[in-house]
């Protein structure tokens, strides 16, 4: 979470007063991709203070925005560094920027470059003209799966220990502690919880265009239903005689809550959502997810008492 560089003005190659000025976020990967795309060229990179957040997310939050650009132009004394009055911004930063205000307050004209940094050389060689292909945001399977490892690590460090604790405590019930009950009920709860994590973090982005609904929370829940339905027969065939309806209900409610909640984390990586849409979805979905998890815990506790 400290993947950031210091805001300021950086040189690429051997820039002069006539070299172009590119604007980027201080998320290190954004900066590295930009300077990598400019390899062999001369230019300036003006890095904004986006609190270590990438361009697209920072534009939605407002940190990659008009006020920060105006402030950074003044702090870098950019008007004294370059003779022209042009700034090249990433297209995905546009939601946070009022180009006419930047022009009025700094004298610099905003030009929106291509979606991908890799297209910058062609963009520059064509006289800063972007083709329709350069303006197109792709969201293919490879793009959708890019964040899966991050999500699995981020949420796995919570879900797996919780699943382990529930598995051990599941041995308690009528008549005291039973290793057989811990093995059966505990296996069900832990396995289904981890399946919920996999549903929200792997299956949801993989099947995103085809899962029903627009809300990511709903898509995650549907992914959870698909996974649980596909493994239910195997689970019940091996554990059916040692399970009761309270334990099964508890495991499935908890798993669906986990699947739905973790799926919502992909809203920031998607072309399907907007900041206002994310806020609206969370206001509706999070209370439902909390309620589902609470119901699941209640049934699980009932299984330990009754």
Tab-separated table of C-alpha atoms in Angstrom:
chain	number	residue	atom	x	y	z
A	1	UNK	CA	0.000	0.000	0.000
A	2	UNK	CA	3.057	2.278	-0.257
A	3	UNK	CA	3.493	1.892	-3.983
A	4	UNK	CA	3.980	5.604	-4.636
A	5	UNK	CA	6.615	8.049	-5.834
A	6	UNK	CA	7.151	11.691	-4.907
A	7	UNK	CA	5.045	14.177	-6.887
A	8	UNK	CA	6.991	16.629	-9.034
A	9	UNK	CA	8.538	17.173	-12.450
A	10	UNK	CA	10.675	14.366	-13.906
A	11	UNK	CA	12.843	14.277	-17.029
A	12	UNK	CA	12.788	11.479	-19.598
A	13	UNK	CA	15.835	11.395	-21.850
A	14	UNK	CA	17.261	14.887	-22.401
A	15	UNK	CA	14.251	17.207	-22.565
A	16	UNK	CA	14.396	20.845	-23.592
A	17	UNK	CA	11.949	23.712	-23.375
A	18	UNK	CA	10.197	22.414	-26.486
A	19	UNK	CA	9.742	18.835	-25.232
A	20	UNK	CA	6.208	17.600	-24.474
A	21	UNK	CA	4.855	17.485	-20.930
A	22	UNK	CA	3.004	14.360	-19.844
A	23	UNK	CA	0.836	14.284	-16.723
A	24	UNK	CA	0.604	11.143	-14.589
A	25	UNK	CA	-0.376	9.892	-11.145
A	26	UNK	CA	2.140	9.096	-8.423
A	27	UNK	CA	1.107	5.440	-8.431
A	28	UNK	CA	4.466	3.891	-9.322
A	29	UNK	CA	3.109	1.474	-11.901
A	30	UNK	CA	1.394	4.328	-13.785
A	31	UNK	CA	4.653	6.287	-13.761
A	32	UNK	CA	6.769	3.290	-14.805
A	33	UNK	CA	4.449	2.334	-17.671
A	34	UNK	CA	4.507	5.911	-18.941
A	35	UNK	CA	8.266	6.361	-18.877
A	36	UNK	CA	8.705	2.880	-20.353
A	37	UNK	CA	6.493	3.853	-23.292
A	38	UNK	CA	8.609	6.993	-23.800
A	39	UNK	CA	11.902	5.088	-23.931
A	40	UNK	CA	14.228	6.703	-26.491
A	41	UNK	CA	12.290	9.980	-26.466
A	42	UNK	CA	12.745	13.279	-24.651
A	43	UNK	CA	10.005	14.716	-22.473
A	44	UNK	CA	8.824	15.858	-19.086
A	45	UNK	CA	6.563	13.924	-16.759
A	46	UNK	CA	4.596	16.011	-14.289
A	47	UNK	CA	3.516	13.678	-11.499
A	48	UNK	CA	0.452	14.671	-9.501
A	49	UNK	CA	-0.133	13.828	-5.864
A	50	UNK	CA	-2.895	11.246	-6.167
A	51	UNK	CA	-2.058	9.646	-2.796
A	52	UNK	CA	-0.474	6.686	-4.567
A	53	UNK	CA	-3.661	5.877	-6.518
A	54	UNK	CA	-3.716	5.085	-10.251
A	55	UNK	CA	-5.022	7.578	-12.819
A	56	UNK	CA	-8.500	6.144	-13.361
A	57	UNK	CA	-9.358	5.627	-9.697
A	58	UNK	CA	-7.781	8.951	-8.717
A	59	UNK	CA	-9.860	10.752	-11.354
A	60	UNK	CA	-12.982	9.247	-9.809
A	61	UNK	CA	-11.864	10.326	-6.334
A	62	UNK	CA	-10.926	13.816	-7.550
A	63	UNK	CA	-7.227	13.634	-6.627
A	64	UNK	CA	-6.272	13.443	-10.308
A	65	UNK	CA	-8.137	16.640	-10.979
A	66	UNK	CA	-8.161	20.285	-11.913
A	67	UNK	CA	-6.988	21.696	-8.584
A	68	UNK	CA	-4.006	19.338	-8.337
A	69	UNK	CA	-2.927	20.045	-11.916
A	70	UNK	CA	-3.102	23.812	-11.358
A	71	UNK	CA	-1.186	23.485	-8.103
A	72	UNK	CA	1.483	21.233	-9.621
A	73	UNK	CA	2.023	23.508	-12.641
A	74	UNK	CA	2.714	26.365	-10.240
A	75	UNK	CA	4.896	24.286	-7.888
A	76	UNK	CA	7.024	22.991	-10.783
A	77	UNK	CA	7.240	26.514	-12.302
A	78	UNK	CA	6.387	24.772	-15.533
A	79	UNK	CA	5.879	28.003	-17.477
A	80	UNK	CA	9.599	28.689	-16.935
A	81	UNK	CA	10.693	25.168	-17.889
A	82	UNK	CA	8.943	24.838	-21.268
A	83	UNK	CA	8.266	27.367	-24.009
A	84	UNK	CA	4.972	25.819	-25.156
A	85	UNK	CA	1.695	25.688	-23.237
A	86	UNK	CA	0.472	22.129	-23.719
A	87	UNK	CA	-0.177	19.280	-21.301
A	88	UNK	CA	-0.755	15.691	-22.437
A	89	UNK	CA	-3.047	13.875	-20.008
A	90	UNK	CA	-4.091	10.214	-20.019
A	91	UNK	CA	-7.626	9.877	-21.347
A	92	UNK	CA	-8.708	7.958	-18.246
A	93	UNK	CA	-7.949	11.064	-16.164
A	94	UNK	CA	-10.619	13.084	-17.966
A	95	UNK	CA	-13.464	12.487	-15.458
A	96	UNK	CA	-11.613	14.507	-12.810
A	97	UNK	CA	-10.391	17.366	-15.002
A	98	UNK	CA	-12.038	20.548	-16.257
A	99	UNK	CA	-9.785	21.400	-19.176
A	100	UNK	CA	-11.150	24.918	-19.605
A	101	UNK	CA	-10.405	25.702	-15.957
A	102	UNK	CA	-6.840	24.431	-16.315
A	103	UNK	CA	-6.449	26.705	-19.361
A	104	UNK	CA	-7.910	29.701	-17.561
A	105	UNK	CA	-5.843	29.289	-14.405
A	106	UNK	CA	-2.496	28.195	-15.871
A	107	UNK	CA	-2.473	29.126	-19.543
A	108	UNK	CA	-1.789	25.471	-20.451
A	109	UNK	CA	-4.042	23.627	-22.894
A	110	UNK	CA	-5.051	20.083	-22.032
A	111	UNK	CA	-4.674	17.373	-24.671
A	112	UNK	CA	-5.964	13.893	-23.910
A	113	UNK	CA	-3.621	11.157	-25.029
A	114	UNK	CA	-4.557	7.533	-25.760
A	115	UNK	CA	-6.005	5.027	-23.303
A	116	UNK	CA	-2.819	2.937	-23.219
A	117	UNK	CA	0.658	4.330	-22.623
A	118	UNK	CA	1.992	1.939	-25.256
A	119	UNK	CA	0.149	3.929	-27.941
A	120	UNK	CA	1.917	7.191	-27.052
A	121	UNK	CA	4.715	6.891	-29.639
A	122	UNK	CA	2.197	6.527	-32.471
A	123	UNK	CA	0.098	9.330	-30.967
A	124	UNK	CA	3.078	11.692	-30.867
A	125	UNK	CA	4.295	10.740	-34.345
A	126	UNK	CA	0.854	11.536	-35.799
A	127	UNK	CA	0.912	15.066	-34.375
A	128	UNK	CA	-1.002	14.206	-31.198
A	129	UNK	CA	-3.932	12.670	-33.054
A	130	UNK	CA	-5.541	9.589	-31.541
A	131	UNK	CA	-7.169	6.926	-33.681
A	132	UNK	CA	-10.530	5.436	-32.637
A	133	UNK	CA	-8.659	2.293	-31.557
A	134	UNK	CA	-6.536	4.384	-29.171
A	135	UNK	CA	-9.704	5.689	-27.528
A	136	UNK	CA	-11.186	2.245	-26.964
A	137	UNK	CA	-11.127	0.706	-23.495
A	138	UNK	CA	-10.766	-3.058	-23.652
A	139	UNK	CA	-11.885	-5.374	-20.870
A	140	UNK	CA	-10.978	-8.810	-22.142
A	141	UNK	CA	-10.530	-11.965	-20.073
A	142	UNK	CA	-6.833	-11.248	-19.497
A	143	UNK	CA	-7.660	-7.735	-18.276
A	144	UNK	CA	-10.417	-9.000	-16.000
A	145	UNK	CA	-8.183	-11.637	-14.398
A	146	UNK	CA	-5.228	-9.314	-13.822
A	147	UNK	CA	-6.267	-8.461	-10.263
A	148	UNK	CA	-7.270	-11.959	-9.165
A	149	UNK	CA	-3.987	-12.681	-7.326
A	150	UNK	CA	-4.261	-9.376	-5.434
A	151	UNK	CA	-7.827	-10.104	-4.390
A	152	UNK	CA	-7.052	-13.658	-3.304
A	153	UNK	CA	-4.170	-12.465	-1.133
A	154	UNK	CA	-6.062	-9.455	0.252
A	155	UNK	CA	-9.168	-11.393	1.259
A	156	UNK	CA	-7.604	-14.803	1.738
A	157	UNK	CA	-5.706	-13.577	4.792
A	158	UNK	CA	-9.104	-12.944	6.414
A	159	UNK	CA	-11.340	-15.634	4.966
A	160	UNK	CA	-8.980	-18.599	5.459
A	161	UNK	CA	-8.279	-17.943	9.191
A	162	UNK	CA	-11.997	-17.355	9.814
A	163	UNK	CA	-12.814	-20.584	7.997
A	164	UNK	CA	-10.221	-22.426	10.095
A	165	UNK	CA	-11.654	-21.053	13.361
A	166	UNK	CA	-15.210	-21.935	12.355
A	167	UNK	CA	-14.059	-25.423	11.375
A	168	UNK	CA	-12.507	-26.046	14.790
A	169	UNK	CA	-15.373	-24.538	16.781
A	170	UNK	CA	-17.904	-26.483	14.702
A	171	UNK	CA	-17.007	-29.525	16.785
A	172	UNK	CA	-19.020	-28.121	19.691
A	173	UNK	CA	-22.627	-29.164	19.944
A	174	UNK	CA	-25.130	-31.173	21.916
A	175	UNK	CA	-23.146	-33.523	24.115
A	176	UNK	CA	-19.906	-31.566	24.100
A	177	UNK	CA	-17.073	-31.565	21.581
A	178	UNK	CA	-16.951	-34.102	18.761
A	179	UNK	CA	-14.043	-34.589	16.384
A	180	UNK	CA	-16.390	-36.251	13.909
A	181	UNK	CA	-18.649	-33.192	13.959
A	182	UNK	CA	-15.626	-30.882	13.567
A	183	UNK	CA	-14.495	-32.954	10.592
A	184	UNK	CA	-17.890	-32.953	8.892
A	185	UNK	CA	-19.487	-29.601	9.748
A	186	UNK	CA	-16.098	-27.888	9.949
A	187	UNK	CA	-15.126	-29.223	6.540
A	188	UNK	CA	-18.405	-28.011	5.072
A	189	UNK	CA	-18.135	-24.500	6.533
A	190	UNK	CA	-14.468	-23.984	5.671
A	191	UNK	CA	-14.748	-25.461	2.181
A	192	UNK	CA	-17.866	-23.479	1.310
A	193	UNK	CA	-16.388	-20.213	2.643
A	194	UNK	CA	-13.287	-20.665	0.501
A	195	UNK	CA	-15.551	-21.450	-2.456
A	196	UNK	CA	-17.312	-18.162	-1.769
A	197	UNK	CA	-13.978	-16.367	-1.930
A	198	UNK	CA	-13.116	-18.115	-5.192
A	199	UNK	CA	-16.542	-17.275	-6.602
A	200	UNK	CA	-16.199	-13.563	-5.907
A	201	UNK	CA	-12.502	-13.232	-6.737
A	202	UNK	CA	-12.040	-15.598	-9.682
A	203	UNK	CA	-15.307	-16.687	-11.240
A	204	UNK	CA	-16.958	-13.253	-11.140
A	205	UNK	CA	-14.329	-11.421	-13.225
A	206	UNK	CA	-13.929	-14.422	-15.525
A	207	UNK	CA	-17.662	-14.622	-16.309
A	208	UNK	CA	-18.441	-10.934	-15.815
A	209	UNK	CA	-20.097	-10.240	-19.199
A	210	UNK	CA	-22.385	-13.243	-18.867
A	211	UNK	CA	-23.437	-13.188	-15.209
A	212	UNK	CA	-26.966	-11.787	-14.718
A	213	UNK	CA	-27.501	-8.282	-13.404
A	214	UNK	CA	-25.613	-5.016	-13.619
A	215	UNK	CA	-24.492	-4.736	-9.993
A	216	UNK	CA	-21.241	-6.476	-9.128
A	217	UNK	CA	-22.743	-7.601	-5.832
A	218	UNK	CA	-25.443	-9.480	-7.750
A	219	UNK	CA	-22.922	-10.941	-10.177
A	220	UNK	CA	-20.828	-12.204	-7.252
A	221	UNK	CA	-23.883	-13.786	-5.653
A	222	UNK	CA	-24.757	-15.546	-8.927
A	223	UNK	CA	-21.173	-16.801	-9.219
A	224	UNK	CA	-21.485	-18.157	-5.684
A	225	UNK	CA	-24.731	-19.934	-6.576
A	226	UNK	CA	-23.073	-21.533	-9.613
A	227	UNK	CA	-20.121	-22.809	-7.601
A	228	UNK	CA	-22.176	-24.040	-4.657
A	229	UNK	CA	-24.700	-25.752	-6.920
A	230	UNK	CA	-21.918	-27.537	-8.792
A	231	UNK	CA	-20.261	-28.920	-5.639
A	232	UNK	CA	-23.327	-29.561	-3.495
A	233	UNK	CA	-23.832	-33.106	-4.757
A	234	UNK	CA	-20.252	-34.048	-3.916
A	235	UNK	CA	-20.414	-32.428	-0.481
A	236	UNK	CA	-23.676	-34.048	0.511
A	237	UNK	CA	-22.698	-37.448	-0.782
A	238	UNK	CA	-19.678	-37.480	1.534
A	239	UNK	CA	-21.055	-35.492	4.486
A	240	UNK	CA	-24.815	-35.793	4.209
A	241	UNK	CA	-25.372	-38.160	7.111
A	242	UNK	CA	-23.553	-35.899	9.578
A	243	UNK	CA	-25.124	-32.579	8.574
A	244	UNK	CA	-28.306	-30.824	9.580
A	245	UNK	CA	-30.200	-28.057	7.858
A	246	UNK	CA	-28.917	-25.317	10.205
A	247	UNK	CA	-25.267	-26.035	9.385
A	248	UNK	CA	-25.941	-26.207	5.652
A	249	UNK	CA	-27.921	-22.953	5.700
A	250	UNK	CA	-25.201	-21.256	7.734
A	251	UNK	CA	-22.428	-22.320	5.374
A	252	UNK	CA	-24.291	-21.267	2.237
A	253	UNK	CA	-25.417	-17.882	3.592
A	254	UNK	CA	-21.876	-17.040	4.711
A	255	UNK	CA	-20.407	-18.162	1.388
A	256	UNK	CA	-22.861	-16.089	-0.665
A	257	UNK	CA	-22.160	-13.022	1.492
A	258	UNK	CA	-18.411	-13.470	0.927
A	259	UNK	CA	-18.849	-14.024	-2.822
A	260	UNK	CA	-21.053	-10.964	-3.235
A	261	UNK	CA	-18.832	-8.694	-1.134
A	262	UNK	CA	-15.500	-9.666	-2.701
A	263	UNK	CA	-16.952	-9.300	-6.202
A	264	UNK	CA	-17.647	-5.621	-5.531
A	265	UNK	CA	-13.910	-4.952	-5.338
A	266	UNK	CA	-13.684	-5.276	-9.107
A	267	UNK	CA	-15.805	-2.168	-9.685
A	268	UNK	CA	-12.646	-0.046	-9.723
A	269	UNK	CA	-11.073	-2.185	-12.444
A	270	UNK	CA	-14.141	-2.301	-14.653
A	271	UNK	CA	-15.410	-0.247	-17.548
A	272	UNK	CA	-18.958	-1.065	-16.415
A	273	UNK	CA	-19.270	1.308	-13.460
A	274	UNK	CA	-19.045	4.939	-12.385
A	275	UNK	CA	-18.271	6.445	-8.949
A	276	UNK	CA	-21.914	7.365	-8.381
A	277	UNK	CA	-23.007	3.897	-9.474
A	278	UNK	CA	-20.572	2.253	-7.055
A	279	UNK	CA	-21.833	4.375	-4.149
A	280	UNK	CA	-25.442	3.559	-5.015
A	281	UNK	CA	-24.674	-0.163	-5.260
A	282	UNK	CA	-22.875	-0.205	-1.909
A	283	UNK	CA	-25.750	1.542	-0.135
A	284	UNK	CA	-28.048	-1.257	-1.238
A	285	UNK	CA	-25.739	-4.284	-1.301
A	286	UNK	CA	-23.636	-3.945	1.860
A	287	UNK	CA	-26.613	-4.053	4.280
A	288	UNK	CA	-27.915	-7.146	2.472
A	289	UNK	CA	-24.493	-8.796	2.653
A	290	UNK	CA	-24.207	-8.014	6.365
A	291	UNK	CA	-27.697	-9.402	6.943
A	292	UNK	CA	-26.873	-12.599	5.017
A	293	UNK	CA	-23.678	-13.096	7.024
A	294	UNK	CA	-25.542	-12.441	10.283
A	295	UNK	CA	-28.240	-14.974	9.398
A	296	UNK	CA	-25.538	-17.489	8.517
A	297	UNK	CA	-23.805	-16.983	11.858
A	298	UNK	CA	-27.114	-17.315	13.702
A	299	UNK	CA	-27.812	-20.669	12.059
A	300	UNK	CA	-24.246	-21.794	12.745
A	301	UNK	CA	-24.581	-20.875	16.436
A	302	UNK	CA	-27.928	-22.669	16.556
A	303	UNK	CA	-26.199	-25.773	15.217
A	304	UNK	CA	-23.754	-25.603	18.129
A	305	UNK	CA	-26.472	-25.136	20.773
A	306	UNK	CA	-29.361	-27.334	19.638
